[in-house]
Coordinates of N, CA, C and O in Angstrom, one line a residue:
X1 N -57.3 -12.5 -19.1 CA -56.5 -11.4 -19.6 C -56.9 -10.1 -18.9 O -58.1 -9.9 -18.6
X2 N -55.9 -9.3 -18.6 CA -56.2 -8.0 -18.0 C -55.6 -6.9 -18.9 O -54.5 -7.1 -19.5
X3 N -56.3 -5.8 -19.1 CA -55.8 -4.8 -20.0 C -55.4 -3.5 -19.2 O -56.1 -3.2 -18.3
X4 N -54.4 -2.9 -19.7 CA -53.9 -1.7 -19.0 C -53.7 -0.7 -20.2 O -53.2 -1.0 -21.2
X5 N -54.1 0.5 -20.0 CA -53.9 1.6 -21.0 C -53.0 2.7 -20.4 O -53.1 3.0 -19.2
X6 N -52.2 3.3 -21.2 CA -51.3 4.3 -20.9 C -51.8 5.6 -21.6 O -51.4 5.8 -22.7
X7 N -52.6 6.4 -20.9 CA -53.2 7.6 -21.4 C -52.1 8.6 -21.9 O -52.3 9.3 -22.9
X8 N -51.0 8.6 -21.2 CA -49.9 9.5 -21.6 C -49.3 9.2 -22.9 O -48.6 10.0 -23.6
X9 N -49.5 8.0 -23.4 CA -49.0 7.6 -24.8 C -50.0 7.8 -25.9 O -49.7 7.8 -27.0
X10 N -51.3 7.7 -25.5 CA -52.4 7.8 -26.5 C -52.3 9.0 -27.3 O -52.1 10.1 -26.8
X11 N -52.5 8.8 -28.6 CA -52.6 10.0 -29.6 C -54.0 10.2 -30.2 O -54.2 11.0 -31.0
X12 N -55.0 9.4 -29.7 CA -56.3 9.5 -30.1 C -56.6 9.0 -31.5 O -57.6 9.5 -32.1
X13 N -55.9 8.0 -32.0 CA -56.1 7.5 -33.3 C -57.5 6.8 -33.5 O -58.0 6.7 -34.5
X14 N -57.9 6.2 -32.4 CA -59.2 5.5 -32.4 C -59.3 4.1 -33.0 O -60.3 3.5 -33.1
X15 N -58.1 3.6 -33.3 CA -58.0 2.2 -33.8 C -58.6 1.2 -32.9 O -59.2 0.2 -33.2
X16 N -58.3 1.4 -31.6 CA -58.8 0.5 -30.6 C -60.3 0.4 -30.5 O -60.9 -0.7 -30.4
X17 N -61.0 1.5 -30.7 CA -62.4 1.6 -30.6 C -63.0 0.8 -31.8 O -64.0 0.1 -31.7
X18 N -62.4 1.0 -33.0 CA -62.9 0.4 -34.2 C -62.7 -1.1 -34.1 O -63.5 -1.9 -34.6
X19 N -61.6 -1.6 -33.4 CA -61.4 -3.0 -33.3 C -62.1 -3.7 -32.2 O -62.5 -4.9 -32.3
X20 N -62.4 -3.0 -31.1 CA -63.1 -3.6 -29.9 C -63.9 -2.6 -29.2 O -63.5 -2.1 -28.1
X21 N -65.0 -2.2 -29.7 CA -65.8 -1.1 -29.2 C -66.4 -1.5 -27.8 O -66.8 -0.7 -27.0
X22 N -66.5 -2.8 -27.6 CA -67.1 -3.3 -26.3 C -66.1 -3.1 -25.1 O -66.4 -3.1 -24.0
X23 N -64.8 -2.9 -25.5 CA -63.7 -2.8 -24.5 C -63.1 -1.4 -24.4 O -62.8 -1.0 -23.3
X24 N -63.1 -0.7 -25.5 CA -62.5 0.6 -25.6 C -63.5 1.7 -26.1 O -64.3 1.4 -26.9
X25 N -63.2 2.9 -25.6 CA -64.0 4.1 -26.1 C -63.0 5.3 -26.2 O -61.8 5.1 -25.8
X26 N -63.4 6.4 -26.6 CA -62.6 7.6 -26.6 C -63.3 8.7 -25.8 O -64.5 8.8 -25.9
X27 N -62.5 9.5 -25.0 CA -63.1 10.6 -24.3 C -63.6 11.7 -25.3 O -63.1 11.8 -26.4
X28 N -64.6 12.4 -24.8 CA -65.2 13.5 -25.7 C -64.3 14.7 -25.8 O -64.4 15.4 -26.8
X29 N -63.4 14.9 -24.9 CA -62.6 16.2 -24.9 C -61.4 16.0 -25.8 O -61.2 16.8 -26.7
X30 N -60.5 15.0 -25.6 CA -59.3 14.9 -26.3 C -59.2 13.7 -27.3 O -58.3 13.6 -28.1
X31 N -60.2 12.8 -27.2 CA -60.2 11.7 -28.0 C -59.3 10.5 -27.5 O -59.1 9.6 -28.3
X32 N -58.8 10.6 -26.3 CA -57.9 9.6 -25.8 C -58.7 8.4 -25.4 O -59.9 8.4 -25.1
X33 N -58.0 7.3 -25.3 CA -58.6 6.0 -25.0 C -59.2 6.0 -23.6 O -58.7 6.5 -22.7
X34 N -60.4 5.3 -23.6 CA -61.0 5.0 -22.3 C -61.2 3.5 -22.2 O -61.7 2.9 -23.2
X35 N -60.8 2.9 -21.2 CA -60.9 1.5 -21.0 C -62.3 1.2 -20.4 O -62.5 1.6 -19.2
X36 N -63.1 0.5 -21.1 CA -64.5 0.2 -20.6 C -64.5 -1.1 -19.8 O -65.3 -1.3 -18.9
X37 N -63.5 -2.0 -20.1 CA -63.5 -3.3 -19.4 C -62.1 -3.8 -19.3 O -61.5 -4.2 -20.3
X38 N -61.5 -3.7 -18.1 CA -60.1 -4.1 -17.9 C -59.9 -5.6 -17.9 O -58.8 -6.1 -18.1
X39 N -61.0 -6.4 -17.7 CA -60.9 -7.8 -17.8 C -62.1 -8.4 -18.6 O -63.0 -8.9 -18.1
X40 N -61.9 -8.2 -19.9 CA -63.0 -8.6 -20.8 C -63.2 -10.1 -20.9 O -62.3 -10.9 -20.6
X41 N -64.5 -10.5 -21.2 CA -64.8 -11.9 -21.3 C -64.0 -12.5 -22.4 O -63.5 -11.9 -23.3
X42 N -63.8 -13.8 -22.4 CA -63.0 -14.6 -23.3 C -63.4 -14.3 -24.8 O -62.5 -14.3 -25.6
X43 N -64.6 -14.1 -25.0 CA -65.1 -13.9 -26.4 C -64.5 -12.6 -27.0 O -64.5 -12.4 -28.2
X44 N -64.0 -11.7 -26.1 CA -63.5 -10.4 -26.6 C -61.9 -10.4 -26.6 O -61.3 -9.4 -26.9
X45 N -61.3 -11.6 -26.3 CA -59.9 -11.6 -26.2 C -59.2 -11.3 -27.5 O -58.3 -10.5 -27.6
X46 N -59.6 -11.9 -28.6 CA -59.0 -11.7 -29.9 C -59.2 -10.3 -30.4 O -58.2 -9.7 -30.9
X47 N -60.3 -9.7 -30.2 CA -60.6 -8.3 -30.6 C -59.7 -7.4 -29.8 O -59.2 -6.4 -30.3
X48 N -59.5 -7.7 -28.5 CA -58.7 -6.8 -27.6 C -57.2 -6.9 -28.1 O -56.5 -5.9 -28.1
X49 N -56.8 -8.1 -28.4 CA -55.4 -8.3 -28.9 C -55.2 -7.5 -30.2 O -54.2 -6.9 -30.4
X50 N -56.2 -7.6 -31.1 CA -56.1 -6.9 -32.3 C -56.0 -5.4 -32.1 O -55.2 -4.7 -32.7
X51 N -56.8 -4.9 -31.2 CA -56.8 -3.5 -30.9 C -55.4 -3.0 -30.4 O -54.9 -2.0 -30.8
X52 N -54.8 -3.9 -29.5 CA -53.5 -3.5 -29.0 C -52.5 -3.5 -30.1 O -51.6 -2.6 -30.1
X53 N -52.6 -4.5 -31.0 CA -51.6 -4.5 -32.2 C -51.8 -3.3 -33.1 O -50.8 -2.8 -33.7
X54 N -53.0 -2.8 -33.2 CA -53.3 -1.7 -34.1 C -52.9 -0.3 -33.6 O -52.7 0.6 -34.3
X55 N -52.8 -0.2 -32.3 CA -52.5 1.1 -31.6 C -51.1 1.6 -32.1 O -50.1 1.0 -31.8
X56 N -51.1 2.7 -32.8 CA -49.9 3.3 -33.3 C -48.9 3.8 -32.2 O -47.7 4.0 -32.4
X57 N -49.5 4.1 -31.0 CA -48.7 4.6 -29.9 C -48.3 3.6 -28.9 O -47.7 3.9 -27.9
X58 N -48.7 2.3 -29.1 CA -48.5 1.3 -28.1 C -49.0 1.6 -26.7 O -48.3 1.4 -25.7
X59 N -50.2 2.2 -26.7 CA -50.8 2.7 -25.4 C -51.6 1.6 -24.7 O -52.0 1.8 -23.6
X60 N -51.7 0.4 -25.3 CA -52.5 -0.6 -24.8 C -51.6 -1.8 -24.4 O -50.8 -2.3 -25.3
X61 N -51.6 -2.2 -23.2 CA -50.8 -3.3 -22.8 C -51.7 -4.5 -22.3 O -52.6 -4.2 -21.5
X62 N -51.4 -5.7 -22.7 CA -52.2 -6.9 -22.3 C -51.4 -7.7 -21.4 O -50.2 -7.9 -21.6
X63 N -52.1 -8.2 -20.3 CA -51.4 -9.1 -19.4 C -52.2 -10.4 -19.3 O -53.4 -10.4 -19.0
X64 N -51.6 -11.5 -19.6 CA -52.2 -12.8 -19.5 C -52.2 -13.2 -18.0 O -51.2 -13.1 -17.4
X65 N -53.3 -13.7 -17.5 CA -53.4 -14.1 -16.1 C -53.8 -15.5 -16.0 O -54.4 -16.1 -16.8

């Protein structure tokens, strides 16, 4: 799986960080999503999918490879 984030859509809700802190973080200035790992290991797949579903702005896009 490959993850793509759209910073222009992010509203800084932080749901992604709470769901998958190993994959996502928030910047200190605006609180927007930071992608820590664009190709997370398989053990983080479900948490990453959950984070994408929780995002109120649909700023996280998952690509199965």
